[in-house]
Every structure is written in structure tokens, then in C-alpha cells.
Coordinates of C-alpha atoms and ligand atoms in Angstrom, one line a residue:
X825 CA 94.5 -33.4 160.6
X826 CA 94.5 -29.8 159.2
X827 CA 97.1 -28.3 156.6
X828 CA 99.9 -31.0 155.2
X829 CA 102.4 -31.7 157.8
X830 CA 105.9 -32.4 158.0
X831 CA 106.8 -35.9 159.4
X832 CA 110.3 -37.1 160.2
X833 CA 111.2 -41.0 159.8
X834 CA 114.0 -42.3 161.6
X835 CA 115.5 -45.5 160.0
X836 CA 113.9 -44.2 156.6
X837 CA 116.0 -45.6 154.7
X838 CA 114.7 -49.3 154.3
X839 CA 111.9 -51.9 155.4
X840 CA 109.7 -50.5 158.0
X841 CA 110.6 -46.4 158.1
X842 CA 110.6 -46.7 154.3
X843 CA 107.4 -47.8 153.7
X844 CA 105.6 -45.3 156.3
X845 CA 107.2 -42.5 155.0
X846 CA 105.4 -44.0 151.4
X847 CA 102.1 -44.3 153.1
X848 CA 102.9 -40.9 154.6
X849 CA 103.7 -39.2 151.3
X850 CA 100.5 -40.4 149.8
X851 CA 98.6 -39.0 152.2
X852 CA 100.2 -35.9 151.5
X853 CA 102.6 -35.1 154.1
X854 CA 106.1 -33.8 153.3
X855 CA 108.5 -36.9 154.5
X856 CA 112.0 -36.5 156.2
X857 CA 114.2 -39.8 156.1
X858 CA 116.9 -39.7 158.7
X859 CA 119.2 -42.7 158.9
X860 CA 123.1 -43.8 158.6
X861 CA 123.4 -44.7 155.0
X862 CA 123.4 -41.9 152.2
X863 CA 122.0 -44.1 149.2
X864 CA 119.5 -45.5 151.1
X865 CA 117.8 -42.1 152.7
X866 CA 118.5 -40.9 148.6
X867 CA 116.5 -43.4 147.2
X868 CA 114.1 -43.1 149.7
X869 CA 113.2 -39.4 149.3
X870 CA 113.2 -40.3 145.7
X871 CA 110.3 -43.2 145.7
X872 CA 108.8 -39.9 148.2
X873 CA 109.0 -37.6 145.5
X874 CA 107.7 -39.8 142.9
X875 CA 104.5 -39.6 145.0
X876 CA 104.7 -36.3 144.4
X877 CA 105.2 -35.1 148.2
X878 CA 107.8 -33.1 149.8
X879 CA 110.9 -35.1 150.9
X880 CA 114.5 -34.6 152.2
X881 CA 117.1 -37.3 152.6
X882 CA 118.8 -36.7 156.0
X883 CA 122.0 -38.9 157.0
X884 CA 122.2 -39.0 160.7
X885 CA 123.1 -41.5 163.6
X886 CA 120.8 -41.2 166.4
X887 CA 123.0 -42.6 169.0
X888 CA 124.9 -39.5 168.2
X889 CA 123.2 -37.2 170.4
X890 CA 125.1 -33.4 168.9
X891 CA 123.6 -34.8 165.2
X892 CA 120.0 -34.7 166.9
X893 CA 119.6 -31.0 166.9
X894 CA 121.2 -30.7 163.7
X895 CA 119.1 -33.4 161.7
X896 CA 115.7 -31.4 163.3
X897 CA 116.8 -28.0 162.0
X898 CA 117.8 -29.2 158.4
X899 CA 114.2 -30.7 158.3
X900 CA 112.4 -27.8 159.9
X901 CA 114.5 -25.1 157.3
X902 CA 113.6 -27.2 154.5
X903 CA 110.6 -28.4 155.2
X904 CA 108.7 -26.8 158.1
X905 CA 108.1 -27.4 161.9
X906 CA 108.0 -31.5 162.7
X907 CA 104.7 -32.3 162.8
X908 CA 105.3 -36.2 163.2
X909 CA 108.1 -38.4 164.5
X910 CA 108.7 -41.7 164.0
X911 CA 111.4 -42.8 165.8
X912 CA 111.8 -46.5 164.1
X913 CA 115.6 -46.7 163.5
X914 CA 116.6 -49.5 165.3
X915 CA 118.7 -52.5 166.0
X916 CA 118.5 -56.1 167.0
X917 CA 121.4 -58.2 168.0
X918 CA 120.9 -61.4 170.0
X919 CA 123.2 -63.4 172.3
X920 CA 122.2 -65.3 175.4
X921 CA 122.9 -63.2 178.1
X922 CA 126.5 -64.1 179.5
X923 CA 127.8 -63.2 176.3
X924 CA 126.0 -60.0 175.9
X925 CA 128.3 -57.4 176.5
X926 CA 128.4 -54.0 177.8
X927 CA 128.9 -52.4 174.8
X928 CA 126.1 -54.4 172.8
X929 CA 123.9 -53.2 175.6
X930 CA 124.5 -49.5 175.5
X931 CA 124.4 -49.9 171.5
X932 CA 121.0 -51.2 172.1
X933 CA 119.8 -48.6 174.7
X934 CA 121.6 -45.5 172.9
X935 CA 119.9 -46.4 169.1
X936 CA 116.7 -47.6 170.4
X937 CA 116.0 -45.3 173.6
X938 CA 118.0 -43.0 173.9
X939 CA 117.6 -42.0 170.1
X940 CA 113.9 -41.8 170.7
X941 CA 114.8 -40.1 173.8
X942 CA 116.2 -36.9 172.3
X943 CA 114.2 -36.8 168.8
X944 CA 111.6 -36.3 171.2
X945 CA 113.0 -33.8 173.3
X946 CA 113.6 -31.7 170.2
X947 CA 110.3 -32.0 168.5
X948 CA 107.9 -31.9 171.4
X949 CA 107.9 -28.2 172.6
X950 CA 107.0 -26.9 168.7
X951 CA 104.3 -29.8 169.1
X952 CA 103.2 -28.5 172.1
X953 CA 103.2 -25.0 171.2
X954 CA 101.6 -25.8 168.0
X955 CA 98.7 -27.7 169.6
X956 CA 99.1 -30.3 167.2
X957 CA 101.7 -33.4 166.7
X958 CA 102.2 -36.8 166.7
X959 CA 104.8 -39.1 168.3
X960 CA 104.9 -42.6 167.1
X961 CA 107.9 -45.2 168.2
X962 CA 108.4 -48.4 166.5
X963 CA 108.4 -50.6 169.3
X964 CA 108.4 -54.4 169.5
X965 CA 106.8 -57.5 170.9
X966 CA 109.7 -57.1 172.6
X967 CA 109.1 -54.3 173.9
X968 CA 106.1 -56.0 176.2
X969 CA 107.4 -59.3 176.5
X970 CA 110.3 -61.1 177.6
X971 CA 112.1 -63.4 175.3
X972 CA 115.4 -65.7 174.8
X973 CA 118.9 -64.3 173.8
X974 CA 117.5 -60.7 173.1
X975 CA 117.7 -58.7 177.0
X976 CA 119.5 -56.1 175.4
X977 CA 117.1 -55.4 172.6
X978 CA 113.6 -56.7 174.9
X979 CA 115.4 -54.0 177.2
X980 CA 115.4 -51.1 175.1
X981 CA 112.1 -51.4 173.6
X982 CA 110.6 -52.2 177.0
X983 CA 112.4 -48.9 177.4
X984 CA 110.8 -47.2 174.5
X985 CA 107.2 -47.9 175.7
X986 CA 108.1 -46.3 179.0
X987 CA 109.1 -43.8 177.4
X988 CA 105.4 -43.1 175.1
X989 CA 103.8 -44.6 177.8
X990 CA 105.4 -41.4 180.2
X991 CA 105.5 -38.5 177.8
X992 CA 101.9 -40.1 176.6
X993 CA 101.1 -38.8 180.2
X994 CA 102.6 -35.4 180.3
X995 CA 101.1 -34.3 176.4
X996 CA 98.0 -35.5 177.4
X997 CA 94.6 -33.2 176.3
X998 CA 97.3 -31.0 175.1
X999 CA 96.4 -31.8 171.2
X1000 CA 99.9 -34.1 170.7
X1001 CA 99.6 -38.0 171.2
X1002 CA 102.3 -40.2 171.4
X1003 CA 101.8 -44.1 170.7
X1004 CA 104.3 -47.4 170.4
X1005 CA 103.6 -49.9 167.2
X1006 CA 104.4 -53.4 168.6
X1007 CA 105.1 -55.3 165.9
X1008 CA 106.2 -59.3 165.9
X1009 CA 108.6 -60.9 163.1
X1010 CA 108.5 -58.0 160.2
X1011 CA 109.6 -59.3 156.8
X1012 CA 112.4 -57.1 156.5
X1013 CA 116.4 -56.7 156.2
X1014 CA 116.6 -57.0 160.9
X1015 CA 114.5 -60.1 160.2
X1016 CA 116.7 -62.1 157.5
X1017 CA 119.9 -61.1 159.6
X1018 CA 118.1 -62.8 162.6
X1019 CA 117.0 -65.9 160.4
X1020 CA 121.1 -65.7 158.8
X1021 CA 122.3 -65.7 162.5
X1022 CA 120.2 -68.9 162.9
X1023 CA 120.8 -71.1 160.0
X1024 CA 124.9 -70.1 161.5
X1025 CA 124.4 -71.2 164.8
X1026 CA 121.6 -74.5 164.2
X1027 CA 122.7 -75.9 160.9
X1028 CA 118.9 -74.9 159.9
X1029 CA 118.6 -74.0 156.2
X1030 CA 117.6 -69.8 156.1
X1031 CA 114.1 -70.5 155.0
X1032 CA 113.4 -73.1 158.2
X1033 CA 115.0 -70.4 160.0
X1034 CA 112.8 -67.8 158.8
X1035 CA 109.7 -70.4 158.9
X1036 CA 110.8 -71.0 162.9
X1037 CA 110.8 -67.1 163.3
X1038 CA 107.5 -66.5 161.4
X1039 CA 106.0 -69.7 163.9
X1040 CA 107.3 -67.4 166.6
X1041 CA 104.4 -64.8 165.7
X1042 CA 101.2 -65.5 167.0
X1043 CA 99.5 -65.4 163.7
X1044 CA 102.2 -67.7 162.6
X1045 CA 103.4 -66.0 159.3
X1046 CA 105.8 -62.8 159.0
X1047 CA 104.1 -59.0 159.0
X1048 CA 104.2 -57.1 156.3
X1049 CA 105.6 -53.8 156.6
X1050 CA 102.9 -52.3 154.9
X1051 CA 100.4 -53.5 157.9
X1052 CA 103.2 -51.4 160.3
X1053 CA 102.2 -48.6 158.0
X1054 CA 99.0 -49.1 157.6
X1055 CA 99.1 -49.2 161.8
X1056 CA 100.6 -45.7 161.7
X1057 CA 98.4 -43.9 159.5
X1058 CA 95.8 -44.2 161.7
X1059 CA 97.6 -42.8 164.4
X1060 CA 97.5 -39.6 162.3
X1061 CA 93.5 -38.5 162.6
X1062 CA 92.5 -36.6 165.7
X1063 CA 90.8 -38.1 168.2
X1064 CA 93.1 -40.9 168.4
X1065 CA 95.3 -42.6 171.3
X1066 CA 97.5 -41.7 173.2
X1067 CA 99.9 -43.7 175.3
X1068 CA 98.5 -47.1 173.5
X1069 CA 100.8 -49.9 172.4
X1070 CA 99.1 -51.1 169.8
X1071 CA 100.5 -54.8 168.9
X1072 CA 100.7 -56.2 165.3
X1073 CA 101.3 -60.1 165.4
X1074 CA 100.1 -61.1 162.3
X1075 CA 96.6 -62.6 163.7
Ligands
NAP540 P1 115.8 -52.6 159.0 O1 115.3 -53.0 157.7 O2 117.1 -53.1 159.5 O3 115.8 -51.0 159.1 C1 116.3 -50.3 160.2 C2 116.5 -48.9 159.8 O4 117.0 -48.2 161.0 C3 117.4 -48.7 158.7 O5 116.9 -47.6 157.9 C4 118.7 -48.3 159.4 O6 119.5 -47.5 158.5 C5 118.2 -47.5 160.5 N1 119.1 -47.4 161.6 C6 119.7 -48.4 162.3 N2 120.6 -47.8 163.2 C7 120.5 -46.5 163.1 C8 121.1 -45.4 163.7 N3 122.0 -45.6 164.7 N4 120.8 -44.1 163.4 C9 119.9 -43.9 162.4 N5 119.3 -44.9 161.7 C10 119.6 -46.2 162.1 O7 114.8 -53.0 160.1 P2 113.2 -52.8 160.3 O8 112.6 -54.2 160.5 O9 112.6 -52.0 159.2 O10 113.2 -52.1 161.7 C11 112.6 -50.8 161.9 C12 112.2 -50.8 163.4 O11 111.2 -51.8 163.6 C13 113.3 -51.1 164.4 O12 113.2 -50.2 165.5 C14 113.0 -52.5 164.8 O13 113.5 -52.7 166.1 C15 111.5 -52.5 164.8 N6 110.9 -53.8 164.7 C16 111.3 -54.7 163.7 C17 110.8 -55.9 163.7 C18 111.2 -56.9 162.6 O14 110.9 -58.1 162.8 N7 111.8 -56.6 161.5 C19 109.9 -56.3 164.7 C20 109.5 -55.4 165.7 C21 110.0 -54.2 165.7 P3 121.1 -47.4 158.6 O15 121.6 -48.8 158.9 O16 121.4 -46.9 157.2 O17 121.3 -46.4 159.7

């Protein structure tokens, strides 16, 4: 990987993003943290900085497609060229089907496709004409298999690894590689909300929720977000994959 490179984090702002843009940082690379919630993408460039790398806080939506091109040029005039994305902002709400409504579908699709979608878009052709970049989408079990009262989220992240698996293709030999991370139950914020939901709906205490959704993984405990991390770094190094989903179920 030659010179220090800028990466972009979607979702930066807590759990998964935040820790790869740490694990980023002390490898050296400048770290952009994009997501909805000013104090969060703060303190997250701050625990960056600390590291002593290169970070900017930048507050955007990506289902807000005009903020896209906007986000990407703050980080590219403040930090350099995108070198890395990591589109990992993301959302999971679960109802059985008949009452998952339209607009919790397109909410799903828009934040965890289409999102991914246009960061892409925007980054790739610098990549390309760079010879050099990485795309790396936070995926899901999900996103490979099917799985009760989650279509609209299974069906976005199925989505997502179209999506590397198809611009995988079209990058290919070309020096840029784009991969999914498929990770089961993640101990983080998405996951206690889902274990919340569940101690709502069964009468379940939250830990024997969170102990049914940990069962749930095939290693049968929760992952850490440091082992997502860990998973992405070594997407960095050339001679890599590209179009992989790599899963991460806690075995
Ligand atoms: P999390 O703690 O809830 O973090 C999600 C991040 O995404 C937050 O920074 C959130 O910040 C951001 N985000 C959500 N909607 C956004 C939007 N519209 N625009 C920009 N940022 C947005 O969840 P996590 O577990 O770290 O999840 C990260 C990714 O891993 C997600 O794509 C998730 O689907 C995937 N994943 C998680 C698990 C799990 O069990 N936790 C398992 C497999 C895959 P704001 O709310 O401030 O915008």
C-alpha cells in the first residue's frame, strides 16, 4: 500500500465504522467519519486524532443522495483524493413481513444500497484513475442468507453484495478491489436495539435476549467489532480480493 491514504467511513460515528477508522488511523491512514449525528462523528475524529492520524468529522445522511457529492469533496479538500470507502452506515429494523411497510423498505434499500450505491459512484473514477483504491461494504449474514422478520434489511444487504460482487467485476486487474465483510450478531448499539425489541415483544429479560441473538451466530457468542476491523485491514495490502464476501460468525 504505497504513500498514507485517505479512507472514508460511513456510519463512523459508533460501533463498527468507529472502530475501523481506529484500526485505520493506526495504520496511518488519514480517517473521514461521515454519519448523521454531529457529537458522535466529533468524538470520533477526536479518538482519530489522538492516534495521531489525519481525521475530519463529516455529518451526512446517505440516503440523501445531493449530500453525497458534497460529503466527498469536503473530505477530498481537506484531506486528499478517497483512497478507501467503507460504506458501513446502516440500519436494521425487523417486522414480520405483512407488517413491513413500504416506507421501512425503501429506508432500508436507500441507507444500505443505495447509500453504498452513490459513495461509490463518487469515489470510484479517482480510484480508477489513480490505479489504486479500495471498496469495502459492511455487509451482513444477512446479506447471504435468508432469515425471519428482517426481508427488508436481508434485502438490502443481499443488495449490497450484488452490488461488490458487480463492480468487483468491472474494477477488476484495474489496481482497485472491492469486497463485502459479512458479519453475524456484532456487539454493538444495532445489536442491543434488536435484543430491546425482543425482551418488548417475548417478555425475555435483555440479557436472554442478547444470549438468544448471540446463539443465533454460528460460533455462538457475539463479534467483536474489533474482529470486523481486524477483517478490514487486511483488505488494505495489495494483492488481495476482490469481489469476496468474506463472513465473520464468531467460529
Ligand atoms: P450502529 O452502532 O448502530 O452504527 C451504525 C452507524 O451507521 C452509526 O454511526 C450511524 O450513525 C450510522 N448511520 C445510520 N444511518 C445512517 C445514515 N442514513 N447516514 C449516515 N450514517 C448512518 O451499528 P453497527 O453494528 O456498528 O453497524 C454498522 C454496519 O454493520 C451496518 O451496516 C450494519 O448493518 C452492519 N452489521 C451489523 C451487525 C450487528 O450485529 N451489529 C451485523 C452485521 C452487519 P447515525 O445514526 O448518527 O447516522
Amino acid at each position: 500500500m504505497p504513500d498514507p491514504k485517505v479512507a472514508l467511513i460511513t456510519g463512523g460515528g459508533r460501533g463498527i465504522g468507529r472502530e475501523i477508522a481506529l484500526a485505520f488511523a493506526r495504520e496511518g491512514l488519514a480517517v473521514a467519519v461521515a454519519a448523521r449525528t454531529p457529537s458522535q462523528v466529533e468524538e470520533a475524529a477526536e479518538a482519530v486524532r489522538a492516534l495521531g492520524a489525519e481525521a475530519l468529522p463529516v455529518v451526512l445522511d446517505v440516503a440523501d443522495a445531493g449530500a453525497i457529492p458534497v460529503a466527498v469533496k469536503a473530505v477530498t479538500d481537506a484531506l486528499g483524493p478517497v483512497d478507501v470507502l467503507v460504506n458501513n452506515a446502516g440500519i436494521a429494523e425487523s417486522a414480520p413481513l405483512a407488517k413491513t411497510d413500504p416506507a421501512l423498505w425503501e429506508r432500508h434499500l436507500r441507507v444500505n444500497a443505495t447509500g453504498p450505491f452513490l459513495l461509490t459512484r463518487e469515489v470510484l473514477p479517482g480510484m480508477l484513475e489513480r490505479g489504486w483504491g479500495r471498496v469495502i461494504n459492511i455487509a451482513s449474514l444477512a446479506g447471504l442468507f435468508g432469515a425471519p422478520y428482517v426481508t427488508a434489511y436481508a434485502t438490502s444487504k443481499h443488495a449490497l453484495v450484488g452490488l461488490t460482487r458487480a463492480v468487483a467485476a468491472e474494477v477488476s486487474g484495474k489496481g482497485v478491489t472491492v469486497n463485502a465483510l459479512c458479519p453475524g450478531y456484532v456487539a454493538t448499539d444495532l445489536t442491543w436495539k434488536g435484543a430491546r425489541n425482543i425482551a418488548a415483544k417475548t417478555g425475555k429479560s435483555f440479557e436472554e435476549a442478547l444470549q438468544s441473538l448471540a446463539r443465533i451466530n454460528p460460533g455462538g457468542r457475539l463479534i467483536e467489532p474489533a474482529e470486523v476491523a481486524a477483517a478490514a485491514l487486511k483488505l488494505l495490502p495489495d494483492g488481495g480480493t476482490n469481489g469476496e464476501t468474506i463472513v465473520l460468525d464468531g467460529s
